[in-house]
PDB file of C-alpha atoms in Angstrom:
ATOM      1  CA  UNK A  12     -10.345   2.723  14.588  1.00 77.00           C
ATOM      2  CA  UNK A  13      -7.662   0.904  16.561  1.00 78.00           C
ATOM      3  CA  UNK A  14     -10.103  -2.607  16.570  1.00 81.00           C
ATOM      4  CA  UNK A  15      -9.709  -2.236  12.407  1.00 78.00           C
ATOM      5  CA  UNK A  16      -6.021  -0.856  12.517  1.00 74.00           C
ATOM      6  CA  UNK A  17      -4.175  -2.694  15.221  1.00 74.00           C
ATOM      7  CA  UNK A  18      -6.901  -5.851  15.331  1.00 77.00           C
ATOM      8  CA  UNK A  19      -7.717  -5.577  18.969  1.00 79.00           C
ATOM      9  CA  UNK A  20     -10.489  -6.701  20.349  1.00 83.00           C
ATOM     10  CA  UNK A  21     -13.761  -4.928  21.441  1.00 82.00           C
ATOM     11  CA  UNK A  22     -13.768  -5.566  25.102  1.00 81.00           C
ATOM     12  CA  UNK A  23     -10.174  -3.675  24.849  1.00 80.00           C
ATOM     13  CA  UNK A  24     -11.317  -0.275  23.669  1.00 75.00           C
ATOM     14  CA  UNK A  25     -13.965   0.141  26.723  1.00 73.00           C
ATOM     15  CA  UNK A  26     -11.520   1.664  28.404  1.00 74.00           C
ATOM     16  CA  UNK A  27     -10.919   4.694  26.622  1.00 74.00           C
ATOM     17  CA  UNK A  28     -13.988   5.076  25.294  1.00 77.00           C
ATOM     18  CA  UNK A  29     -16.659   4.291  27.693  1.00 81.00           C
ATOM     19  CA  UNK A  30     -18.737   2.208  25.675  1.00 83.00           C
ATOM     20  CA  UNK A  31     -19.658  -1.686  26.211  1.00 84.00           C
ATOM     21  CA  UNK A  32     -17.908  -4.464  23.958  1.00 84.00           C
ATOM     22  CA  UNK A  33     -21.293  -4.864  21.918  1.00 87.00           C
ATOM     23  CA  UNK A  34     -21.889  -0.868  21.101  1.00 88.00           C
ATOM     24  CA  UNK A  35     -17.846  -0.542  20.027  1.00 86.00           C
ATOM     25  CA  UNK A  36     -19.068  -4.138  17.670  1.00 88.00           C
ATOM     26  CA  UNK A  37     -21.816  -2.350  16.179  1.00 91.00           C
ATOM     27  CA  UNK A  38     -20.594   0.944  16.129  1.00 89.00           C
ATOM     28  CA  UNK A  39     -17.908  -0.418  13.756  1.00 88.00           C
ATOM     29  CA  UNK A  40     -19.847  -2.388  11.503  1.00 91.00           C
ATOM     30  CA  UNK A  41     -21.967   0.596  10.679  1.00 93.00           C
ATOM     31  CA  UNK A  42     -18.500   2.772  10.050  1.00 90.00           C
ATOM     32  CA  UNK A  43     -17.504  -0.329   7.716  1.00 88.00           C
ATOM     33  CA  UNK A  44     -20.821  -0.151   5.952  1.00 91.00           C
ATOM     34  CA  UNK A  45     -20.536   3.525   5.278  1.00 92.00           C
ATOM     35  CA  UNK A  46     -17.325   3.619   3.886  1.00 88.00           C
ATOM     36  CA  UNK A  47     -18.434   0.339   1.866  1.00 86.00           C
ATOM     37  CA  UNK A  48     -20.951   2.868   0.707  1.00 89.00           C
ATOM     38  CA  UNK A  49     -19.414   5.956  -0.228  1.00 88.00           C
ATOM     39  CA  UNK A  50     -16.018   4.859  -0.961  1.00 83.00           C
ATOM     40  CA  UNK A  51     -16.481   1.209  -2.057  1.00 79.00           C
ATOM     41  CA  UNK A  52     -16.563   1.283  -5.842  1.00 77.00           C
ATOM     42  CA  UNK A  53     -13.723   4.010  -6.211  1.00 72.00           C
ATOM     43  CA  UNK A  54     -11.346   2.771  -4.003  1.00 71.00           C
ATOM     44  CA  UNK A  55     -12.419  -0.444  -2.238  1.00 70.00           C
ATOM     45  CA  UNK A  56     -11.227  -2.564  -5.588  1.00 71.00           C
ATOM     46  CA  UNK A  57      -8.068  -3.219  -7.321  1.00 69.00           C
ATOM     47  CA  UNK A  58      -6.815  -0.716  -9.687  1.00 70.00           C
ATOM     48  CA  UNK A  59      -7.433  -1.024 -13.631  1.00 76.00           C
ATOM     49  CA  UNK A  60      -5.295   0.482 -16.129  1.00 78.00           C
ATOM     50  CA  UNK A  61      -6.293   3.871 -15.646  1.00 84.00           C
ATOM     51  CA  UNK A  62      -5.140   3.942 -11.852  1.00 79.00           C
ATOM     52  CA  UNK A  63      -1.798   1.990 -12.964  1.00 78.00           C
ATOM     53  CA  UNK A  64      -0.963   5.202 -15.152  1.00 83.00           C
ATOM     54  CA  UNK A  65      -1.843   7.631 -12.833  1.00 84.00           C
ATOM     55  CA  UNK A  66       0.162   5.974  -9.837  1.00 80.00           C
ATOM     56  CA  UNK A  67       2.918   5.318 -12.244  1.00 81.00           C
ATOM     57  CA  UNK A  68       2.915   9.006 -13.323  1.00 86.00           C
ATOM     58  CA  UNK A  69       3.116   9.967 -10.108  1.00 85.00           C
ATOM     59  CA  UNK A  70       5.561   8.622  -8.844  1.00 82.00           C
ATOM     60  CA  UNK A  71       7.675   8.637 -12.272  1.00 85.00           C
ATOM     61  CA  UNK A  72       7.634  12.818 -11.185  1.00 88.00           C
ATOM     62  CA  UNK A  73       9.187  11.676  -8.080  1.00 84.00           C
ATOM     63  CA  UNK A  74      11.698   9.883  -9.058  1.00 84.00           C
ATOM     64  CA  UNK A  75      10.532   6.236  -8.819  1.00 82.00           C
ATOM     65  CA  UNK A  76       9.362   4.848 -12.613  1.00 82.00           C
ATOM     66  CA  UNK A  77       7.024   2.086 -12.440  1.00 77.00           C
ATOM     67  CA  UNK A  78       6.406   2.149  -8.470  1.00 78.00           C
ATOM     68  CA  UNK A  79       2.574   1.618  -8.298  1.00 69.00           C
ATOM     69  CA  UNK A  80       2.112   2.103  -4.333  1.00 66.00           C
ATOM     70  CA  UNK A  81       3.717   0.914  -0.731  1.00 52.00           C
ATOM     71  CA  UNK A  82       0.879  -2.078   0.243  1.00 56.00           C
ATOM     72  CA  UNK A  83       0.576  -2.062   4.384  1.00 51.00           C
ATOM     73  CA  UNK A  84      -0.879  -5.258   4.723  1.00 51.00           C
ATOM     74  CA  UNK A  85       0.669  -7.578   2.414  1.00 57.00           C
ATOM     75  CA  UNK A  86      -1.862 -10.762   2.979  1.00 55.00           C
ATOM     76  CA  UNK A  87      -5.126  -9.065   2.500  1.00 55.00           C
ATOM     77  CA  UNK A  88      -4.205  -7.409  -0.898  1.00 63.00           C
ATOM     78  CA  UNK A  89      -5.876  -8.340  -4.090  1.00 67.00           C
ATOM     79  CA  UNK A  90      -2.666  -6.823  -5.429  1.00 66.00           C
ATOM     80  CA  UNK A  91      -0.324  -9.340  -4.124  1.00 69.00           C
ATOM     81  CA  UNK A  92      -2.886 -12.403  -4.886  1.00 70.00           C
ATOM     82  CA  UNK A  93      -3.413 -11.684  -8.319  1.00 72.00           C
ATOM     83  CA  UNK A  94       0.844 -10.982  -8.688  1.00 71.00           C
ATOM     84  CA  UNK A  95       1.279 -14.556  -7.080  1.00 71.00           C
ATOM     85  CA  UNK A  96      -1.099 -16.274  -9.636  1.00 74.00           C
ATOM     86  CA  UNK A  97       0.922 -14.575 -12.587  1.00 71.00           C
ATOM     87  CA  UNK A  98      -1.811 -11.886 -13.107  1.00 72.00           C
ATOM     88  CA  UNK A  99       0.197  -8.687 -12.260  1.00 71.00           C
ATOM     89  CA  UNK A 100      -1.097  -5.067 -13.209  1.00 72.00           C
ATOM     90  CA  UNK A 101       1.367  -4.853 -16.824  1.00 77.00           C
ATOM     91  CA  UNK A 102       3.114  -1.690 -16.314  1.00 82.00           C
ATOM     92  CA  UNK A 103       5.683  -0.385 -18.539  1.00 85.00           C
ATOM     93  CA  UNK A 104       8.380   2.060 -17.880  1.00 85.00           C
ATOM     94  CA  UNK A 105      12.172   2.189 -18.999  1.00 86.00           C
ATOM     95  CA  UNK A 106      15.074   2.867 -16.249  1.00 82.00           C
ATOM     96  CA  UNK A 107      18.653   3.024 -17.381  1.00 86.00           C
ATOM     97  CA  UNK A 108      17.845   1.979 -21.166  1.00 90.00           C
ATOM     98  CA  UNK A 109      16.121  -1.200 -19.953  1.00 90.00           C
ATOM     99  CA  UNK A 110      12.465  -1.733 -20.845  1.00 90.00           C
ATOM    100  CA  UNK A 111      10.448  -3.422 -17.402  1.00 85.00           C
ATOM    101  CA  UNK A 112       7.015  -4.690 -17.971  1.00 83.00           C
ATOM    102  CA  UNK A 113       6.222  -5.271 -14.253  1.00 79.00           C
ATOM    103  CA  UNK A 114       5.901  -2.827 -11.126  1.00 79.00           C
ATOM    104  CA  UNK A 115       7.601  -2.501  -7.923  1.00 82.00           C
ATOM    105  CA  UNK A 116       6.613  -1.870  -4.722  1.00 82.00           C
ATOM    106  CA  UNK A 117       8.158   0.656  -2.019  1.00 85.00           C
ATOM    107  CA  UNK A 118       8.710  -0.924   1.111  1.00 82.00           C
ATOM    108  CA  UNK A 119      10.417  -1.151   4.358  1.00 80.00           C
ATOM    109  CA  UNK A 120      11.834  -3.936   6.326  1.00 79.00           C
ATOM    110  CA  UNK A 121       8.903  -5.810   7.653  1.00 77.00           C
ATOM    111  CA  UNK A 122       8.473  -7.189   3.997  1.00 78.00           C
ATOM    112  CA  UNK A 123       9.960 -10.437   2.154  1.00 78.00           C
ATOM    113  CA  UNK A 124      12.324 -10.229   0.233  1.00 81.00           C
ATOM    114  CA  UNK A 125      10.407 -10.351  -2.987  1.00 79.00           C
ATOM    115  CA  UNK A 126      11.726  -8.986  -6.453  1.00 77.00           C
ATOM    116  CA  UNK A 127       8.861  -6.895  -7.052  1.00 78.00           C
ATOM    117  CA  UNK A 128      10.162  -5.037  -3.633  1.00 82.00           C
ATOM    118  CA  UNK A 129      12.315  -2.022  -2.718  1.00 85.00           C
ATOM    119  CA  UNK A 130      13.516  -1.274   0.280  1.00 87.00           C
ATOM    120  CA  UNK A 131      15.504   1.488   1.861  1.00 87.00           C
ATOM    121  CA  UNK A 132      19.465   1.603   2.742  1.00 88.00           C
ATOM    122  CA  UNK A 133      19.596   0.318   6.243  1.00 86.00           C
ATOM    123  CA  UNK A 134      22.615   2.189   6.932  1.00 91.00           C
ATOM    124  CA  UNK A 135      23.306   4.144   3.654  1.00 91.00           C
ATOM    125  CA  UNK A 136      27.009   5.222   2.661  1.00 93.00           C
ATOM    126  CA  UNK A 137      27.985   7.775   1.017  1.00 94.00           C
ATOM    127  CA  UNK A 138      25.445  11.351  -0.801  1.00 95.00           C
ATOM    128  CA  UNK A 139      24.383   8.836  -3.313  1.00 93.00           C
ATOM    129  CA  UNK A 140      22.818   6.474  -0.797  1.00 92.00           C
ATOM    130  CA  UNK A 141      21.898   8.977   1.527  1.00 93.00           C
ATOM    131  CA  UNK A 142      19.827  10.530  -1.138  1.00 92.00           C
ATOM    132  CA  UNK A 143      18.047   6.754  -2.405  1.00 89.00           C
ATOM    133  CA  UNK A 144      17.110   6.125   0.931  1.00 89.00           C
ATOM    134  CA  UNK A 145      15.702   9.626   1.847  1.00 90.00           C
ATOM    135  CA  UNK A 146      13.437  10.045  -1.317  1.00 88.00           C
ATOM    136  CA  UNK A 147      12.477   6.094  -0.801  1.00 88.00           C
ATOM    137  CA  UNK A 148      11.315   6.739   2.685  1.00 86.00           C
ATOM    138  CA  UNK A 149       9.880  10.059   1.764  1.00 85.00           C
ATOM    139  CA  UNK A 150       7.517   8.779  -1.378  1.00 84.00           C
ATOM    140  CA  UNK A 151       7.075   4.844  -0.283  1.00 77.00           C
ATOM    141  CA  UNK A 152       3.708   6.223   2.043  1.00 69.00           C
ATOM    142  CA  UNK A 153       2.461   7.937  -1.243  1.00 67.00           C
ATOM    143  CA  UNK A 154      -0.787   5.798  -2.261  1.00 51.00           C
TER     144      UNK A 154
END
């Protein structure tokens, strides 16, 4: 898990593990394959319409109309590709009497300042703030 979540290599995992650089290779391509497997066509794709209303639903309950989910790795995501090439996921929601035909994103610092992104309050002032940045934080990990 840590040479697929913090990219390190095999020969850095024998440590802790007690296995040789070419099991700890294999070992995760067959995990890769079986979650391919089982969880590939559900989840492994980008979302259609159907997920779109059911994240946006979500998170409309929570506070945060229109949010679809907080991306980790901005790069990789089919989400972000297709948004850059003008084909976005069309989602609709209305916030203070405006109509908004395109999601946001929750996120934290680490990510560019893009319009389709909300962070926190660094350093919020005031209940009002306080409040924005604890929900943000608290429902930004919701995917």
């Amino acid at each position: 898990m840590r040479m697929i979540a913090y990219e390190v290599p095999a020969d850095s995992v024998d440590d802790y593990i007690q296995i040789g650089e070419s099991t700890a290779i294999e070992s995760l391509r067959k995990f890769v394959i079986s979650i391919n497997q089982i969880f590939g066509e559900q989840y492994l794709r980008s979302p259609n319409k159907i997920d779109i209303k059911r994240l946006t639903k979500i998170a409309e309950k929570k506070g945060f109309p229109g949010t679809l989910n907080d991306i980790n790795v901005l790069d990789r995501s089919n989400l972000f590709s297709e948004w850059a090439q003008g084909r976005a996921p069309k989602v609709n929601y209305i916030l203070n009497g405006h109509d908004y035909d395109m999601g946001y994103y929750l996120a934290d610092g680490i990510y560019p300042p893009y319009p389709t992104f909300v962070k926190t309050i660094s350093a919020p002032q005031g209940n009002k703030g306080k409040h924005f940045a604890k929900m943000q934080e608290s429902v930004r990990k919701d995917v």
